[in-house]
Short mmCIF file of C-alpha atoms and ligand atoms in Angstrom, two decimals:
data_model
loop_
_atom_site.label_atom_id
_atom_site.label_comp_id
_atom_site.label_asym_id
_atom_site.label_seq_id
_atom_site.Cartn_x
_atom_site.Cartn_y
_atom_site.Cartn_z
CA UNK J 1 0.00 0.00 0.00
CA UNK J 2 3.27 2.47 0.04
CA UNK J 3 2.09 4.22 -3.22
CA UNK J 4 -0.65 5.93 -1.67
CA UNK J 5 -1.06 8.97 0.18
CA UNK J 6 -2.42 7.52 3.37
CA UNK J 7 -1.78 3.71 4.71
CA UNK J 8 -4.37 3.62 6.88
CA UNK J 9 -8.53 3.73 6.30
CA UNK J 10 -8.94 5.99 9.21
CA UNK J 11 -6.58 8.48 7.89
CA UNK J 12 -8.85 8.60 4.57
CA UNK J 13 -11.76 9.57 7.08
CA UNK J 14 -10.04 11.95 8.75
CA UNK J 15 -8.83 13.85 5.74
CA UNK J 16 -12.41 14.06 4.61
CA UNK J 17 -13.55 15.41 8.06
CA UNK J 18 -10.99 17.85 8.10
CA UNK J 19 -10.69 19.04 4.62
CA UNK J 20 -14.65 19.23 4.59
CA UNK J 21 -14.75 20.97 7.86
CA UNK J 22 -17.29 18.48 9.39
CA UNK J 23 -18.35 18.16 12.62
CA UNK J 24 -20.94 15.19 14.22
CA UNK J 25 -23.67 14.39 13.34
CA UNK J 26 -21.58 14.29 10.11
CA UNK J 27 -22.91 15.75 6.67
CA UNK J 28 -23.02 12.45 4.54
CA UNK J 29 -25.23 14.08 2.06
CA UNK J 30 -22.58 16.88 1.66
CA UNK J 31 -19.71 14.27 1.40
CA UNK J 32 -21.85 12.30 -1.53
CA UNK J 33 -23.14 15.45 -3.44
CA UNK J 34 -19.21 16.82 -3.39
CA UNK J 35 -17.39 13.38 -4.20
CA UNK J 36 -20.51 13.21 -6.80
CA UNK J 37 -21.49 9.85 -5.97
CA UNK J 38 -25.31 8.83 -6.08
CA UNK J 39 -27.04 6.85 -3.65
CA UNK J 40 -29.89 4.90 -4.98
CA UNK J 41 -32.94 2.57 -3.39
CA UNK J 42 -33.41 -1.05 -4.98
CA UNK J 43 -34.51 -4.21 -3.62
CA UNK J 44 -31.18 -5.84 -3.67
CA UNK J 45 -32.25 -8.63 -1.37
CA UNK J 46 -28.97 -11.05 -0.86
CA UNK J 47 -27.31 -7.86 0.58
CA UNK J 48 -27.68 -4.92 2.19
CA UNK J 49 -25.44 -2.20 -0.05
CA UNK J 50 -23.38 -1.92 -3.11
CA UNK J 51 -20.82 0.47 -4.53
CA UNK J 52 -20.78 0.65 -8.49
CA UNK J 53 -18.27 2.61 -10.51
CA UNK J 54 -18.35 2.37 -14.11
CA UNK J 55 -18.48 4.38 -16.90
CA UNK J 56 -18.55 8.17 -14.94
CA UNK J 57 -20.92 6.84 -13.40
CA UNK J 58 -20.43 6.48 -9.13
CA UNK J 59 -23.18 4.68 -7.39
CA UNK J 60 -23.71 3.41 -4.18
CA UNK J 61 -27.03 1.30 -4.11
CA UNK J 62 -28.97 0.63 -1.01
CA UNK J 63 -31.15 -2.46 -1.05
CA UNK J 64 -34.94 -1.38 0.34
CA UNK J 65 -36.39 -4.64 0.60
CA UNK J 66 -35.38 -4.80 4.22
CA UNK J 67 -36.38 -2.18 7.19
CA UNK J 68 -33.71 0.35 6.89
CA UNK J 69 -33.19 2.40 10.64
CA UNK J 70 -31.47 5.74 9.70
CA UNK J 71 -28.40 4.98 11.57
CA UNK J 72 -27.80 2.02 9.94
CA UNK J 73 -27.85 3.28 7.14
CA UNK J 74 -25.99 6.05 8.00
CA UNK J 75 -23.06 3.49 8.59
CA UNK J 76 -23.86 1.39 5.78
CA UNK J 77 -23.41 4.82 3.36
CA UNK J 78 -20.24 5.48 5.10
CA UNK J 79 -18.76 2.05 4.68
CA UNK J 80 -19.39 2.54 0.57
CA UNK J 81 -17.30 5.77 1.04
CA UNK J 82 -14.95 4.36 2.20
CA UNK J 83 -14.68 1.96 -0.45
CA UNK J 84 -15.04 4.67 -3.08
CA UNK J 85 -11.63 6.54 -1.24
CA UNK J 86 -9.51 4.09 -0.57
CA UNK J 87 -7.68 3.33 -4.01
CA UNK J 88 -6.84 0.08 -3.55
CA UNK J 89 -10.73 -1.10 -3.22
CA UNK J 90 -11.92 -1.97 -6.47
CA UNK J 91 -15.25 -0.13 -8.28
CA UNK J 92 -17.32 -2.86 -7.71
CA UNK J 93 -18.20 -4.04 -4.22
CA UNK J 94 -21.50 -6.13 -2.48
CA UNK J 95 -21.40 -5.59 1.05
CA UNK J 96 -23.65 -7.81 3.38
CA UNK J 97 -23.39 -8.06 7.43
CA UNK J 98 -22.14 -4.89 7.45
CA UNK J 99 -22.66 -4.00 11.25
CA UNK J 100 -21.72 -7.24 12.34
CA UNK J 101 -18.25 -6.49 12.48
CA UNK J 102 -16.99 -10.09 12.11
CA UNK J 103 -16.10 -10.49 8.50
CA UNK J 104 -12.77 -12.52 7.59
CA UNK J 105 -12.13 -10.32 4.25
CA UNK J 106 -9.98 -7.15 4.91
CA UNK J 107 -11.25 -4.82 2.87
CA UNK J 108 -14.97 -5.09 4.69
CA UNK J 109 -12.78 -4.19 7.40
CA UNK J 110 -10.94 -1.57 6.32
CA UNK J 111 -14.55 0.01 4.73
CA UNK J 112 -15.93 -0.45 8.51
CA UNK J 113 -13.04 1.20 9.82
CA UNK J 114 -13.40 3.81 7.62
CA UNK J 115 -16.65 4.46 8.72
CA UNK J 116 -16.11 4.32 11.92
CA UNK J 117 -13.67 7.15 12.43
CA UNK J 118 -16.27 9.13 9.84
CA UNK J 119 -18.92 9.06 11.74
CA UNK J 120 -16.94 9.15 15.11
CA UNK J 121 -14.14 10.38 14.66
CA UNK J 122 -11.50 10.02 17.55
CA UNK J 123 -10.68 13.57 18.35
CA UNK J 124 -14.15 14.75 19.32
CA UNK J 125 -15.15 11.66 20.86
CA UNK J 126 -12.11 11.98 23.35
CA UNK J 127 -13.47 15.35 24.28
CA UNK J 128 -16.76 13.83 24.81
CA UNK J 129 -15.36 10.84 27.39
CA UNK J 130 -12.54 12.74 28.96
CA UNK J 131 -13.26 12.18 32.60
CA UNK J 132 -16.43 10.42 32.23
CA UNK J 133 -17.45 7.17 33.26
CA UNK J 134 -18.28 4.41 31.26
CA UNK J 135 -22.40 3.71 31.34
CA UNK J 136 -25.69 3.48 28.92
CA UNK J 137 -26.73 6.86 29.23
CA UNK J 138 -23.67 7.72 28.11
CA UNK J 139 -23.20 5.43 25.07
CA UNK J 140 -26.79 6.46 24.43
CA UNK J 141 -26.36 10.29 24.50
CA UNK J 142 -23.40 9.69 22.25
CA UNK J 143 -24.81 7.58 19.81
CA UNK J 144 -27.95 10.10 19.16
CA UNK J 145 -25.03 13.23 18.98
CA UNK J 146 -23.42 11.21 16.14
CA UNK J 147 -26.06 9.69 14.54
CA UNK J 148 -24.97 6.06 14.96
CA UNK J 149 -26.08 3.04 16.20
CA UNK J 150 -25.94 2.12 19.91
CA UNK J 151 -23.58 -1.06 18.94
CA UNK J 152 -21.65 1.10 16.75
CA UNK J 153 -20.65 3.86 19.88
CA UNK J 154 -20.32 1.24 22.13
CA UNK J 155 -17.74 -0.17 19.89
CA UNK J 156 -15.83 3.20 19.49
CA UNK J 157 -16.07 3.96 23.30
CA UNK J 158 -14.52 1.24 24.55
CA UNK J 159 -11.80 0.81 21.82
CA UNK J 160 -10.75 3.93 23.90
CA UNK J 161 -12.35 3.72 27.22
CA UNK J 162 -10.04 3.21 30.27
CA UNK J 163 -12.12 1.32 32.19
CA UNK J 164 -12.71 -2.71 32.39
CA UNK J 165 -16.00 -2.91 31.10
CA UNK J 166 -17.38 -4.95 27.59
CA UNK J 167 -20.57 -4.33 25.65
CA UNK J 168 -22.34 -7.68 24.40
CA UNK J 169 -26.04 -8.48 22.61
CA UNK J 170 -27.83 -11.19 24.69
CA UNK J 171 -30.14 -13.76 23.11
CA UNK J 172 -33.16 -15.39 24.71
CA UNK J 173 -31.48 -19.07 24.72
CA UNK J 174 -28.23 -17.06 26.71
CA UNK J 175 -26.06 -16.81 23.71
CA UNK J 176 -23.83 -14.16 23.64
CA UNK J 177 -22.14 -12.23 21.35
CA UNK J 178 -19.32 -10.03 22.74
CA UNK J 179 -19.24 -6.40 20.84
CA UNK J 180 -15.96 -4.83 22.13
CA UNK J 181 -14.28 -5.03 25.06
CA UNK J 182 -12.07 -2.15 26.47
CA UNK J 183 -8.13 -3.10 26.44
CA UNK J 184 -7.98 -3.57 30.18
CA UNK J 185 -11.00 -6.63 30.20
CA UNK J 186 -9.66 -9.90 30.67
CA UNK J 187 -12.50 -11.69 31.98
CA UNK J 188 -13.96 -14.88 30.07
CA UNK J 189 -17.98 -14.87 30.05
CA UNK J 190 -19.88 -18.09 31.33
CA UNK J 191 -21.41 -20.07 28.73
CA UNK J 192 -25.21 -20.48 28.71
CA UNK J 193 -27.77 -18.80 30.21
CA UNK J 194 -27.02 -16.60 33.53
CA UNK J 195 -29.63 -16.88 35.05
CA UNK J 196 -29.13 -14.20 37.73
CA UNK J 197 -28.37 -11.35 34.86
CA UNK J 198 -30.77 -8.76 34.89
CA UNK J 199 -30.12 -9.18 30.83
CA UNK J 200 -32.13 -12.42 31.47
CA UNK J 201 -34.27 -10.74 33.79
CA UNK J 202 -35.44 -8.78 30.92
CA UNK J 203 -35.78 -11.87 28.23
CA UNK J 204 -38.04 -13.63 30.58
CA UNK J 205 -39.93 -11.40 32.63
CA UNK J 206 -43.08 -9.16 31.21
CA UNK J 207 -43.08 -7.18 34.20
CA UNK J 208 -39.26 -5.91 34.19
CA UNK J 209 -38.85 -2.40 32.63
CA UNK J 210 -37.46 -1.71 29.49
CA UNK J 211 -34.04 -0.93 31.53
CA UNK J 212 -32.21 -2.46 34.27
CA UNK J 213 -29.17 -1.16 36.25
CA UNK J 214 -28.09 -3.68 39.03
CA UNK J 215 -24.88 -4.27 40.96
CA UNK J 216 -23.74 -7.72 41.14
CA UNK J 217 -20.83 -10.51 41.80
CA UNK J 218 -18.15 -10.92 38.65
CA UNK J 219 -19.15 -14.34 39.16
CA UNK J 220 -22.69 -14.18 38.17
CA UNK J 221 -21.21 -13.15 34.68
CA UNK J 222 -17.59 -14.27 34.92
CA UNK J 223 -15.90 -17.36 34.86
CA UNK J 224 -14.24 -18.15 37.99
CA UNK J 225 -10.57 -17.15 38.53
CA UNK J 226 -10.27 -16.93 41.87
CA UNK J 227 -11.02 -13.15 42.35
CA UNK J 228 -14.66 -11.95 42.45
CA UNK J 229 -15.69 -8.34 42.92
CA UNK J 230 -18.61 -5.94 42.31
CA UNK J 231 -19.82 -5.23 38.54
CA UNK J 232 -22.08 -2.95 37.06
CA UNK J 233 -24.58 -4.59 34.74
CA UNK J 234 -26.84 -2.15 32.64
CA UNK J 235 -29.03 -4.09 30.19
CA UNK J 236 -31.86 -2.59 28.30
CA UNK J 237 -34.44 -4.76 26.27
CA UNK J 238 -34.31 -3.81 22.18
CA UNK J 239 -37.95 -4.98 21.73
CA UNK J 240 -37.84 -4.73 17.71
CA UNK J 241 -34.76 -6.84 17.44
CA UNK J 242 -35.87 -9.44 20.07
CA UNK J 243 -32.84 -9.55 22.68
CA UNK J 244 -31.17 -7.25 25.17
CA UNK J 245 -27.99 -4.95 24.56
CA UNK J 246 -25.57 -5.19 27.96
CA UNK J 247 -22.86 -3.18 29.62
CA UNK J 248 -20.67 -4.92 32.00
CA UNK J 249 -18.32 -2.66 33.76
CA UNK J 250 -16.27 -3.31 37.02
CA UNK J 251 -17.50 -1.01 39.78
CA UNK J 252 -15.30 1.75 40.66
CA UNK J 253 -15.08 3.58 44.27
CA UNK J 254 -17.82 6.05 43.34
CA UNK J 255 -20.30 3.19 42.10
CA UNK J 256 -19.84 1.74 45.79
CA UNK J 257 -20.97 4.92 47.04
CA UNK J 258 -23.93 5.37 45.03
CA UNK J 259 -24.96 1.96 46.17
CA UNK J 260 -24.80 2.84 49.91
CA UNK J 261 -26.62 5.98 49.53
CA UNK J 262 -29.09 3.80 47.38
CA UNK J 263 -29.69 1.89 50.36
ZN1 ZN M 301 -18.19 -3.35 1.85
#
C-alpha cells in the first residue's frame, strides 16, 4: 500500500472530516453530493449495499427490501465511502453483514473502519469521554449526537475507554455475542444462560422495565478465577430486534458509594 497517500482507512476519514470541515452528526449528504457519488434505493435482497463505478458513473445502491433504521444506514453509506476513497478497493463491491463487524475479508474491514472514524471520529469523541465514566446513558447520548447506532458507539467507546468494562447483545437461549471489550477486560464470560443477569431478567420477565441497572458478583457473569468483585450490569431490552444490549463494567469507588446511599 506504500504508493498511496495515506496507509491507513482511518486516515482517509479523517482527511475528509478535516478538509470538509465536518463536525458530528456528520454531513453524509454533503460528502456524496461533493465526491458526486449517487445513492440509490433497490430491492437488492442477498445484501444490504453496493458500490458501483463504471463508466462516470459512481453509485452506491442501497437495497430497500429490508427495514432500513437511519443509523444504519448512515453506517452502511459510510462504509461505501470508504470503499469509493480508498484506491486500492476496487469499483465494484457487495457488502452484506455490514454492522456485524466479524467479517474474515480485509477490505470489509478496512470500509468499517473507515466508517467508523467518519462518523466518530477520535478527536471529538475523546473530548466527549474525557473524565467520564463508562455507562448506557452515556453510550446512548453519544450515539444520538453522532447519529450512529448504539452497537456502533459502544464499539468506538470502549476501543478507547479506560475502564474494564465490555458491551455484548444477549439472546433469549443465553447466547452471547461479545461487541468490544475495552483493552484492560480480561474476563472470560460463562457459557449459557445466567440466570441471575438482569439481561435475562429482561428476556423472561413481562413485568421488568425496558431498563435495568443492578450491581452484582463478577461471578454471576464471569468465569471463575479466583477473584470476584462488584460489577455494574446495565441491560436494556431492544424490543424490535428481540434480545437485550448489555454493559458490563467493574465497579469503581464512586459506584460503591452510590450503592450505599441507594440503600
Ligand atoms: Zn463493503
Amino acid at each position: 500500500m506504500s504508493n498511496y497517500i495515506y496507509n491507513y482507512p482511518e486516515q482517509y476519514a479523517q482527511d475528509i472530516v478535516s478538509s470538509f470541515d465536518l463536525t458530528p452528526p456528520i454531513d453524509l449528504t454533503k460528502i456524496c453530493e461533493t465526491l458526486e457519488l449517487k445513492i440509490n434505493y433497490e430491492p437488492l435482497y442477498s445484501i444490504e449495499a453496493l458500490l458501483i463505478v463504471s463508466a462516470g458513473k459512481k453509485n452506491i445502491i442501497i437495497d430497500n427490501s429490508r427495514a432500513i433504521y437511519p443509523q444504519r444506514e448512515r453506517f452502511t453509506i459510510a462504509h461505501e465511502i470508504g470503499h469509493y476513497i480508498m484506491p486500492w478497493h476496487e469499483n465494484l463491491q457487495q457488502c452484506d453483514k455490514i454492522v456485524n463487524f466479524d467479517s474474515d475479508d480485509e477490505v470489509e474491514n478496512q470500509a468499517n473502519d473507515f466508517a467508523s472514524e467518519l462518523l466518530v471520529p477520535k478527536s471529538n469523541l475523546l473530548e466527549d469521554i474525557k473524565g467520564k465514566r463508562i455507562t448506557l446513558t452515556l453510550i446512548k447520548d453519544l450515539a444520538e449526537q453522532y447519529g450512529v447506532s448504539l452497537v456502533v458507539m459502544a464499539r468506538r467507546v470502549l476501543q478507547y475507554a479506560d475502564s474494564e468494562a465490555v458491551v455484548l447483545i444477549y439472546y433469549p437461549n443465553g447466547k452471547k455475542y461479545v461487541q468490544m471489550k475495552s483493552k484492560t477486560f480480561k474476563e472470560e464470560l460463562k457459557d449459557g444462560c445466567i440466570t441471575k443477569s438482569s439481561a435475562h431478567k429482561l428476556l423472561t420477565s413481562y413485568n421488568t422495565s425496558a431498563e435495568i441497572k443492578d450491581v452484582l458478583e463478577s461471578s454471576i457473569w464471569f468465569k471463575e478465577n479466583g477473584d470476584t468483585y462488584k460489577i455494574i450490569e446495565e441491560s436494556m431490552f431492544q424490543n424490535n430486534l428481540g434480545r437485550v444490549f448489555t454493559l458490563l463494567r467493574k465497579a469503581d469507588d464512586d459506584d460503591i458509594l452510590d450503592l450505599l446511599w441507594d440503600i
